[in-house]
Coordinates of C-alpha atoms and ligand atoms in Angstrom, one line a residue:
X261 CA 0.0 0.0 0.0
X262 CA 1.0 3.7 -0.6
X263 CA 0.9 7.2 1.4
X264 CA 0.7 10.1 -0.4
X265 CA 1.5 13.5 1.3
X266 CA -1.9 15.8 0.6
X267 CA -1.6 18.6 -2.0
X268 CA -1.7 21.2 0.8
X269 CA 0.9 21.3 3.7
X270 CA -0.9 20.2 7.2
X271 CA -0.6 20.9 10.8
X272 CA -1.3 18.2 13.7
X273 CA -4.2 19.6 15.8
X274 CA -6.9 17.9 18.3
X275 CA -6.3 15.0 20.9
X276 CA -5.6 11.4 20.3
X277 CA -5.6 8.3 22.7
X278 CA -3.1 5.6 21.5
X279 CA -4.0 2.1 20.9
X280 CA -2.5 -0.2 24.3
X281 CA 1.2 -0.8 24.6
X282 CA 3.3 -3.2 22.2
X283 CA 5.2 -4.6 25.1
X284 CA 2.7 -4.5 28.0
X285 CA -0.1 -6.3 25.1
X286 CA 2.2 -9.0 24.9
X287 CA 2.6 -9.6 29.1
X288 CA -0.8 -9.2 29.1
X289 CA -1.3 -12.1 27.3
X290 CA 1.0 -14.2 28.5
X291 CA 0.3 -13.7 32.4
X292 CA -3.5 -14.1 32.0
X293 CA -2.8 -17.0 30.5
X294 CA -0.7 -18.4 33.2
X295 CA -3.3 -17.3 35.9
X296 CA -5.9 -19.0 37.8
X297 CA -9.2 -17.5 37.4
X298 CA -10.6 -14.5 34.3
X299 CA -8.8 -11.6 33.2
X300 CA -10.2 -8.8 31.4
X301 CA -7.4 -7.3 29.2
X302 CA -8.7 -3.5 28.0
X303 CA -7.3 -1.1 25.7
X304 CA -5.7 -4.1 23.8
X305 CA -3.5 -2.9 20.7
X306 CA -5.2 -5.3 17.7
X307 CA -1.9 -4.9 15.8
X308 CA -0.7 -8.1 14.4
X309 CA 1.7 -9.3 16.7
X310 CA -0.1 -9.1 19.6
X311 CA -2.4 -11.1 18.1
X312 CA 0.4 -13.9 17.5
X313 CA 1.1 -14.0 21.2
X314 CA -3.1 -14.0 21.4
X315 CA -3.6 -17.1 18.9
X316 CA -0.5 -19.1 20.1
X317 CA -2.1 -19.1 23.7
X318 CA -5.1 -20.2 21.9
X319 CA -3.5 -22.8 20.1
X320 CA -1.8 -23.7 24.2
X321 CA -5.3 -24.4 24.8
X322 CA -6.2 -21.3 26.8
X323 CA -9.8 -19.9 26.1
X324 CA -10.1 -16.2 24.9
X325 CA -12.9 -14.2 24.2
X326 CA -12.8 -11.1 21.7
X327 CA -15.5 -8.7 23.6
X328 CA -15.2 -6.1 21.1
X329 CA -12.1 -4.8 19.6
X330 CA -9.9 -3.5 21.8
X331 CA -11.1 -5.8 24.4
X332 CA -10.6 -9.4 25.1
X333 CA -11.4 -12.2 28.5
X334 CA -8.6 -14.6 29.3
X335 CA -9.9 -18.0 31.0
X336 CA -7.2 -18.8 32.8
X337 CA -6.7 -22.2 34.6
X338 CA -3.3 -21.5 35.9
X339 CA 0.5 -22.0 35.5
X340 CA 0.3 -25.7 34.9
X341 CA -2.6 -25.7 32.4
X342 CA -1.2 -25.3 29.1
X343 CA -1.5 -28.5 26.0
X344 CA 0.8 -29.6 23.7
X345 CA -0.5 -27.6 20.8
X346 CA -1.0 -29.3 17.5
X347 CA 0.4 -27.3 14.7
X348 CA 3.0 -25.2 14.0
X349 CA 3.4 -21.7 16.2
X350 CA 3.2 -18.9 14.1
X351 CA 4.8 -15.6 15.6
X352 CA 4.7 -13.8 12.5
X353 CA 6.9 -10.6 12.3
X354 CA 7.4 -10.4 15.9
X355 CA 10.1 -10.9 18.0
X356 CA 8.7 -10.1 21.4
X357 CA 6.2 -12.9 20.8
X358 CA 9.0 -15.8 19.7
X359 CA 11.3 -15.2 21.8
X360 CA 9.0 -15.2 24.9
X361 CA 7.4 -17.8 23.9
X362 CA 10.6 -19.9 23.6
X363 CA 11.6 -19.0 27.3
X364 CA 7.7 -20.1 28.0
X365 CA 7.8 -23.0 25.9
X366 CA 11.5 -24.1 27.0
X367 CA 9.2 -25.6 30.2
X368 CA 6.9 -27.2 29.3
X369 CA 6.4 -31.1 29.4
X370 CA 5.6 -31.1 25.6
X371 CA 6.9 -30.4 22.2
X372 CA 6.2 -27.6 19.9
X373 CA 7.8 -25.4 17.3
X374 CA 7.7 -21.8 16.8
X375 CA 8.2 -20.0 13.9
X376 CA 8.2 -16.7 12.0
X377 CA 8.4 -14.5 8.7
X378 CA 11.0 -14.4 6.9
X379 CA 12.4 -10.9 8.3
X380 CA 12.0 -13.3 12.1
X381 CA 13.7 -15.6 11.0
X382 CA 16.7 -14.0 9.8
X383 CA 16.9 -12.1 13.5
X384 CA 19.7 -14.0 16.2
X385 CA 17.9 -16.4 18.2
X386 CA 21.1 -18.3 20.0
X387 CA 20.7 -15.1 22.6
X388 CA 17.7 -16.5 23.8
X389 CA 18.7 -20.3 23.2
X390 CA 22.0 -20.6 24.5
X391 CA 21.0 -19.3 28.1
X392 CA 17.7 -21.7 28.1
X393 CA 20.7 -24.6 26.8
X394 CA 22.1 -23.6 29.8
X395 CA 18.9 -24.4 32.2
X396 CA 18.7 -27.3 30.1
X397 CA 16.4 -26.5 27.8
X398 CA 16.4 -28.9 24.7
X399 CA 16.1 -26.5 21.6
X400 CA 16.9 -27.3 18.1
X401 CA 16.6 -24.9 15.1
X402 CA 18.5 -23.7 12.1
X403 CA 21.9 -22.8 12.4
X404 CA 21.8 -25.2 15.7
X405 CA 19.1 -23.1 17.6
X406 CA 20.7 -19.9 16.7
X407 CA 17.6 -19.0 13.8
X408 CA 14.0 -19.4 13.8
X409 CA 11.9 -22.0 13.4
X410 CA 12.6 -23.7 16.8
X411 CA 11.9 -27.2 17.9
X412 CA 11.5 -27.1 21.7
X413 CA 11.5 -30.4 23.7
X414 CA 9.9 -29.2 26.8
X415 CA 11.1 -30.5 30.0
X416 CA 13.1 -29.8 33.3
X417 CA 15.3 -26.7 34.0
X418 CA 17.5 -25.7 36.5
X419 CA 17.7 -22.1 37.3
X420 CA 20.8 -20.3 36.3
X421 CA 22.6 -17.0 37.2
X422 CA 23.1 -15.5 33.8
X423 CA 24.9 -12.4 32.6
X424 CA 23.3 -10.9 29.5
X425 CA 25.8 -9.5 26.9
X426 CA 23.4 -6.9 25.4
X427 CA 20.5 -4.9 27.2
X428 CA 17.1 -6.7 26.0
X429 CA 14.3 -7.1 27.8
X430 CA 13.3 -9.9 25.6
X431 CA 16.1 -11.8 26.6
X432 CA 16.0 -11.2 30.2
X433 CA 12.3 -11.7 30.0
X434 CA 12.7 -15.3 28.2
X435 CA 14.8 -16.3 30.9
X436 CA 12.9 -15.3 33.5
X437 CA 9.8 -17.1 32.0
X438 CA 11.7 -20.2 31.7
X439 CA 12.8 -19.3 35.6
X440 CA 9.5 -19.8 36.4
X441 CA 9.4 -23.2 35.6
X442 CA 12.6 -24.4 36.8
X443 CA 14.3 -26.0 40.0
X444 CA 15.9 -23.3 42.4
X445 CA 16.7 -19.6 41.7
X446 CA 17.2 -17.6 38.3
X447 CA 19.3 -14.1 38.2
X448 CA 19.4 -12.3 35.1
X449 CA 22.4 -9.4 35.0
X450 CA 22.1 -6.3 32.9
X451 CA 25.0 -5.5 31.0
X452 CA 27.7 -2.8 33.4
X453 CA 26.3 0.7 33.1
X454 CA 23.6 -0.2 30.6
X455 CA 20.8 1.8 32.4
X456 CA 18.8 -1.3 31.9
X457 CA 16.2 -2.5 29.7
X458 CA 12.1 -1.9 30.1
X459 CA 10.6 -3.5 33.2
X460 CA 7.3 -4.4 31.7
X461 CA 7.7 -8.1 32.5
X462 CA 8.9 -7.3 36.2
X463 CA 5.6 -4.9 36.7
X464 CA 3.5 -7.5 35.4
X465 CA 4.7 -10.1 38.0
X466 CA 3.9 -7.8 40.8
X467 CA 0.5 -6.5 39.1
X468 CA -0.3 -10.6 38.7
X469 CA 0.6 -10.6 42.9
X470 CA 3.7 -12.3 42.5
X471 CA 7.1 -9.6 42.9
X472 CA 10.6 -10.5 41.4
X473 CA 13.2 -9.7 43.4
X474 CA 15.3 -6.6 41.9
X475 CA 17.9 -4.9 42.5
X476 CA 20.0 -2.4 40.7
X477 CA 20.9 -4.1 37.3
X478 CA 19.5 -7.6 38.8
X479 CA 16.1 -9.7 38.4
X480 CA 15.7 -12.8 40.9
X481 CA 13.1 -15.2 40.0
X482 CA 12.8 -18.0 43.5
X483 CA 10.6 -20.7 42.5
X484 CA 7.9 -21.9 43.8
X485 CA 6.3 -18.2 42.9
X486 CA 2.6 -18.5 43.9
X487 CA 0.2 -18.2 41.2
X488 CA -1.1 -15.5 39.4
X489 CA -4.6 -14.8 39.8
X490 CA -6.7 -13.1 37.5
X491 CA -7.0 -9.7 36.8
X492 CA -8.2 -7.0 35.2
X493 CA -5.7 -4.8 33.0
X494 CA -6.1 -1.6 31.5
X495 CA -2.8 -1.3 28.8
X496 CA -1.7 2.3 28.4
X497 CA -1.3 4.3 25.3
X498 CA 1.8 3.0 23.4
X499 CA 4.0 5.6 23.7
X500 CA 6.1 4.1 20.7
X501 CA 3.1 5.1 18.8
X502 CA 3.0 8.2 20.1
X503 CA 6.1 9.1 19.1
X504 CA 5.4 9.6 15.5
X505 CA 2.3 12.1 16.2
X506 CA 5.0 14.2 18.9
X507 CA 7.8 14.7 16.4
X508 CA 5.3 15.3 13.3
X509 CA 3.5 18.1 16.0
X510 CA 7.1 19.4 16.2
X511 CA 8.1 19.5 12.6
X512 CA 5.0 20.8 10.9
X513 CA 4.3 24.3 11.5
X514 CA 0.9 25.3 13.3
X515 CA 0.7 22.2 15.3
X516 CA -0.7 21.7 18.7
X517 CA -1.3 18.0 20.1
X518 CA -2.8 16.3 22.9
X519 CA -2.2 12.8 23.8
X520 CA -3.6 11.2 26.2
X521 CA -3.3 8.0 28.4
X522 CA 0.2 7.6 27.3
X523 CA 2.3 4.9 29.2
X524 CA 4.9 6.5 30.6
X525 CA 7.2 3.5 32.0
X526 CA 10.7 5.0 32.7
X527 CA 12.6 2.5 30.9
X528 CA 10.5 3.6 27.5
X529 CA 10.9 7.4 28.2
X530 CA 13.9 8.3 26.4
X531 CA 12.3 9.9 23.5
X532 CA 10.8 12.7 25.3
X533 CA 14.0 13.8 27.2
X534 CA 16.0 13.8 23.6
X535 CA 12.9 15.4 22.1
X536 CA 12.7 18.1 24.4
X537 CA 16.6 18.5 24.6
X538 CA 16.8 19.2 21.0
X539 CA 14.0 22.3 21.8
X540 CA 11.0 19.8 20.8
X541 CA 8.0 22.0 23.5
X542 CA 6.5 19.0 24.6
X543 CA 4.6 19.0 28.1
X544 CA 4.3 15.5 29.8
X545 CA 1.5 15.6 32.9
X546 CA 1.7 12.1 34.8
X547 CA -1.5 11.1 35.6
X548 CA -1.2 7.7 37.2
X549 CA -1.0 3.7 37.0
X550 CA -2.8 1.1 35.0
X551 CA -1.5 -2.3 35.6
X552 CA 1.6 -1.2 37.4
X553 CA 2.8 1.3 34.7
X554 CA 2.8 5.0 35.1
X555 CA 0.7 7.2 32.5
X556 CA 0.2 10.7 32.1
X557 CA -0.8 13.2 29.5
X558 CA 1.4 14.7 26.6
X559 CA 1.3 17.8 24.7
X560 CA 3.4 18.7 21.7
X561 CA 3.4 22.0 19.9
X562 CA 5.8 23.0 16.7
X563 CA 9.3 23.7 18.0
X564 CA 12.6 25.1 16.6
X565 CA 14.2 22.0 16.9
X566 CA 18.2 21.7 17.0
X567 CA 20.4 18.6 16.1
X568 CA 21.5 16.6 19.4
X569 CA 24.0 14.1 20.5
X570 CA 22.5 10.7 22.3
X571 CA 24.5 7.9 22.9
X572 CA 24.6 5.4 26.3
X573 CA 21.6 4.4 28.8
X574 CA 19.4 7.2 26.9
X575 CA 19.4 4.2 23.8
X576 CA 18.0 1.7 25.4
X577 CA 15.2 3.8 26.7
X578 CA 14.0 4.9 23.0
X579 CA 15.8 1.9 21.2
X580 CA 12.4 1.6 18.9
X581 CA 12.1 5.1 18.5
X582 CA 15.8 5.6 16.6
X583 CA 13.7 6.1 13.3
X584 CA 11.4 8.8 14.2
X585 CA 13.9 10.7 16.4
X586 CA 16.1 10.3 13.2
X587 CA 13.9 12.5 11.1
X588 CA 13.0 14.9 14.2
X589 CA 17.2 15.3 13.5
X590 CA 17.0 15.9 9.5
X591 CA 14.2 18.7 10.2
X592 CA 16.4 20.1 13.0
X593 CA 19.2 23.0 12.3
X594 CA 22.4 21.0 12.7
X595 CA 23.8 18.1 12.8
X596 CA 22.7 14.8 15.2
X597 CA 25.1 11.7 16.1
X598 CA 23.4 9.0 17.1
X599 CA 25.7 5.8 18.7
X600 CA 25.6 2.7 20.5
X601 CA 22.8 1.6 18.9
X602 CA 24.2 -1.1 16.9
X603 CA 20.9 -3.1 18.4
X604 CA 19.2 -1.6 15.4
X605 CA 20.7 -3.7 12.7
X606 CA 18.8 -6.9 13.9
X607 CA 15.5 -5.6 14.3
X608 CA 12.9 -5.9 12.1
X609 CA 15.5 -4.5 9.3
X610 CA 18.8 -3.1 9.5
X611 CA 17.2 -0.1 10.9
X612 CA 20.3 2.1 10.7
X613 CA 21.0 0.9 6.9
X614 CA 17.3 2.1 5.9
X615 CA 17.0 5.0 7.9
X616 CA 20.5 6.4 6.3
X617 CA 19.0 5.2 2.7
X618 CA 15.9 6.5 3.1
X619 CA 16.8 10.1 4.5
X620 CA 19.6 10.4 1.3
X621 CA 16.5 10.0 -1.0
X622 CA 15.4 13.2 0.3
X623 CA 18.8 14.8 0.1
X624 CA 19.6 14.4 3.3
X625 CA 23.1 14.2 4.4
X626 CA 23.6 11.5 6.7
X627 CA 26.6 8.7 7.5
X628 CA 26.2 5.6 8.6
X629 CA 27.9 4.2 11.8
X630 CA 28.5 0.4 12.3
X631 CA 26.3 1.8 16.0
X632 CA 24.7 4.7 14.8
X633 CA 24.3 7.6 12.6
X634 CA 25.4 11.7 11.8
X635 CA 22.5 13.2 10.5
X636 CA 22.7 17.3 8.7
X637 CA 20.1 18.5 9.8
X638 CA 18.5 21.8 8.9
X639 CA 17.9 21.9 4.8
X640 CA 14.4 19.8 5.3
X641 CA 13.4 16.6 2.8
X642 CA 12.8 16.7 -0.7
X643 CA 9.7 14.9 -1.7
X644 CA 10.8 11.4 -2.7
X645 CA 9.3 8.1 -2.7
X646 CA 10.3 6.1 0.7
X647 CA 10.2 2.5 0.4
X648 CA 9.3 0.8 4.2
X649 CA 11.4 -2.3 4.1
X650 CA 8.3 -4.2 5.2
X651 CA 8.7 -2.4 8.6
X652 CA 6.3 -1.1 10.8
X653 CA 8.4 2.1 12.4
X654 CA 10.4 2.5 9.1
X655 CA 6.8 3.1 7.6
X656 CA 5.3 5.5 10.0
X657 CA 8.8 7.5 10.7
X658 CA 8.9 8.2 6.8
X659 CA 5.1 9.2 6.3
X660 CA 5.8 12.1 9.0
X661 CA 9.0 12.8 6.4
X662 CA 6.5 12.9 3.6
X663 CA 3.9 15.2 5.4
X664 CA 7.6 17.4 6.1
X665 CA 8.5 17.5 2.4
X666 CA 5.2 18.2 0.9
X667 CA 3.2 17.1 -2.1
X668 CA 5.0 14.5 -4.4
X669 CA 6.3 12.5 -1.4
X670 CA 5.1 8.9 -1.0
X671 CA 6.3 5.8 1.1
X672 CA 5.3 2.4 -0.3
X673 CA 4.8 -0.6 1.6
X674 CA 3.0 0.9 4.1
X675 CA 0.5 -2.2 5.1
X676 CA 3.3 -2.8 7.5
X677 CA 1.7 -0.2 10.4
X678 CA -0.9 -3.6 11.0
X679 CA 2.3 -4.8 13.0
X680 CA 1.7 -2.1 15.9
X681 CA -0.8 0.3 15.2
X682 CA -3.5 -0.9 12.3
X683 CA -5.2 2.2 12.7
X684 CA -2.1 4.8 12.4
X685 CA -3.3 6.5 9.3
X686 CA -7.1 6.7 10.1
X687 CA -5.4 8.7 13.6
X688 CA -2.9 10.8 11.6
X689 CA -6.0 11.6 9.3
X690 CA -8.0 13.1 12.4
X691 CA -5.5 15.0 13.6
X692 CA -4.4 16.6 10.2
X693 CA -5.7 19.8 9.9
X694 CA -4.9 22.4 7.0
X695 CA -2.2 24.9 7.7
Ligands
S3P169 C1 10.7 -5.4 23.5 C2 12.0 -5.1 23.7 C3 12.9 -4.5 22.8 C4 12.1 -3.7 21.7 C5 10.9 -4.5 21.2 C6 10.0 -4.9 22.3 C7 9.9 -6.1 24.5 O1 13.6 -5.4 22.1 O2 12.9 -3.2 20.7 O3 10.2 -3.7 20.2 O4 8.6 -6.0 24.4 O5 10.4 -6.7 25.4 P1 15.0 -6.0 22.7 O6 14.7 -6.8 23.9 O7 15.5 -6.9 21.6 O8 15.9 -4.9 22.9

């Protein structure tokens, strides 16, 4: 599918509530499942990985009911209950779901195999299965477990003290799902001075009744944990998502946003402090918490925006939002550097190859980094046509590039927002105003 840029140049105006939370969707899931008793999960994203983590629990034999659309009832019948599904596990374009799943499934007394699209299953999966080897997890796969589709043989672990060698909260949260499951004690270590990666799965523990152990840098997991009880969850706004609509409020002229019930989990916030230290005028108003995670209320009104300098702890905690901030750089006078986010290459494309391709169609200057990027800012885009790499933030990042530049911009390949946010452009549409 294509985006055009209108004929006339548009501000952002009005208020917007984003669909739930990527991350927090995908906990939502998986702990209702693994509790005793009904959860009502609200606010529930409907972008298609989600719903992998959703059908897979299905296919586990777990009961869900759609209520409506953004709302669905989990039967659970506690930690033990899950079946030896029957076909194939599908998680589609998303890595959240498979590698979760294969800390989950690692277990389990019975065999399954889990599997993904092609861009999955080029992504490194021996991060995930050479700690569960370690807990003695039996895993086979291509490469010898190091690529998706996995064969897991369910069956006893031992808990393990494990040291990861990059900041990911997938990894650390596959390994403390398998922790659950296994004899005595698992400790997961964030890398030295890494700032540490989002706590969604450690919120949902406590919000379930059951707290991890943490400490600075450290997750304990002490089996027996008692079990999760049902519950019902509100997920906040994705503020992922909301990204897109603050830096397009802060590039386009005239525009004054509101966004409301915005999740506003430390470990996710990163994009707002760069935002606002490159002169972006955004107002955050914290509000509250919904199933453990803080929320709050964001406004975002055209800026003079200036290049920046991010590197560090400040990555991790706007690792998905490297694309976006990236244009918020090319609109702003001077020039960005972007490092240590070599994380980027193995996401759900090179991200740092495409975002440095994509902004030198629209005469951009920009250098690639094997970790980051130096981005000129201040000459603005030329319209061009933006191709998406089949990726979700690629996709949306470069249709708030297109508004930028004007008629004659396009970006192709856009059906790819139905990973996170189905309904991104019928949003963007309500909130586009003419300038
Ligand atoms: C996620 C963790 C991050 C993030 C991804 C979602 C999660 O990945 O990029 O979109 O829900 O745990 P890594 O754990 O690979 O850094």
């Amino acid at each position: 599918m294509l985006f055009k840029s209108p004929k006339k140049p548009v501000a952002l105006k009005g208020k917007l509530t984003l669909p739930g939370d990527k991350s927090v969707c995908h906990r939502a899931i998986i702990f209702s499942s693994l509790a005793r008793g009904e959860s009502l999960i609200k606010n529930f994203s409907g972008g298609d990985d989600n719903l992998r983590t959703l059908r897979i629990f299905q296919k586990l034999g777990v009961e869900i009911q759609k209520k409506d659309e953004k709302t669905y009832l989990v039967k659970g019948r506690g930690r033990n209950s899950l079946t030896e599904p029957e076909e194939i596990l599908n998680a589609g374009n998303s890595g959240t779901t498979l590698r979760l799943m294969t800390g989950l499934l690692a277990g389990q007394s019975f065999f399954s195999v889990i599997a993904g699209d092609r861009s999955l299953s080029r992504r490194p999966m021996g991060r995930v299965t050479e700690p569960l080897k370690l807990m003695g997890a039996r895993i086979t796969g291509r490469e010898g477990g190091k690529k998706a589709p996995l064969a897991i043989s369910g069956g006893k672990l031992q808990g393990i003290r494990y040291q990861m060698p990059v900041s990911s909260a997938q990894l650390k949260s596959a390994i403390i799902l398998a922790g659950l499951f296994a004899e005595g004690p698992t400790e997961v270590l964030e890398p030295e001075g890494s700032g540490g990666s989002r706590d969604h799965t450690e919120r949902m523990f406590e919000f379930f009744g059951s707290p991890l152990v943490q400490r600075k840098g450290l997750v304990r997991i002490e089996p027996p944990v008692p079990e999760f009880k049902g519950q019902e969850i509100t997920v906040p706004g994705d503020i992922s998502a909301a990204a897109f609509f603050l830096v397009a409020a802060l590039i386009l002229p005239g525009s004054d946003i509101t966004l409301s019930g915005v999740g506003l989990n430390p470990g996710r916030t990163g994009i707002i402090e760069a935002l606002q230290k490159m002169g972006g005028n955004i107002t955050v108003t914290p509000e509250g918490k919904m199933c453990g995670e803080p929320w709050g209320t964001l406004r975002a009104r055209s800026s003079k925006l200036e290049g920046g300098d991010f590197s560090g702890a400040l990555i991790v905690r706007m690792l998905d939002e490297i694309p976006i901030l990236s244009i918020a750089a090319a609109a702003a006078k001077g020039p960005t550097r972007i490092r240590d986010a070599g994380e980027l290459r193995v996401k759900e494309s090179d991200r740092l190859k495409v975002v440095a391709r994509e902004l030198a169609r629209a005469g951009v200057g920009v250098k690639e980094y094997p970790d980051g990027l130096d981005i000129q800012g201040g000459k603005g885009f030329q319209p061009a046509s933006f191709i998406s790499a089949g990726d979700h933030r690629i996709a949306m990042a470069f249709t708030v590039a297109s508004l930028s530049a004007g008629p004659g911009a396009e970006v192709k390949g856009t059906e790819s927002v139905k990973i996170s946010y189905p309904q991104f452009y019928r949003d963007l549409e309500s909130l586009s105003k003419k300038r």
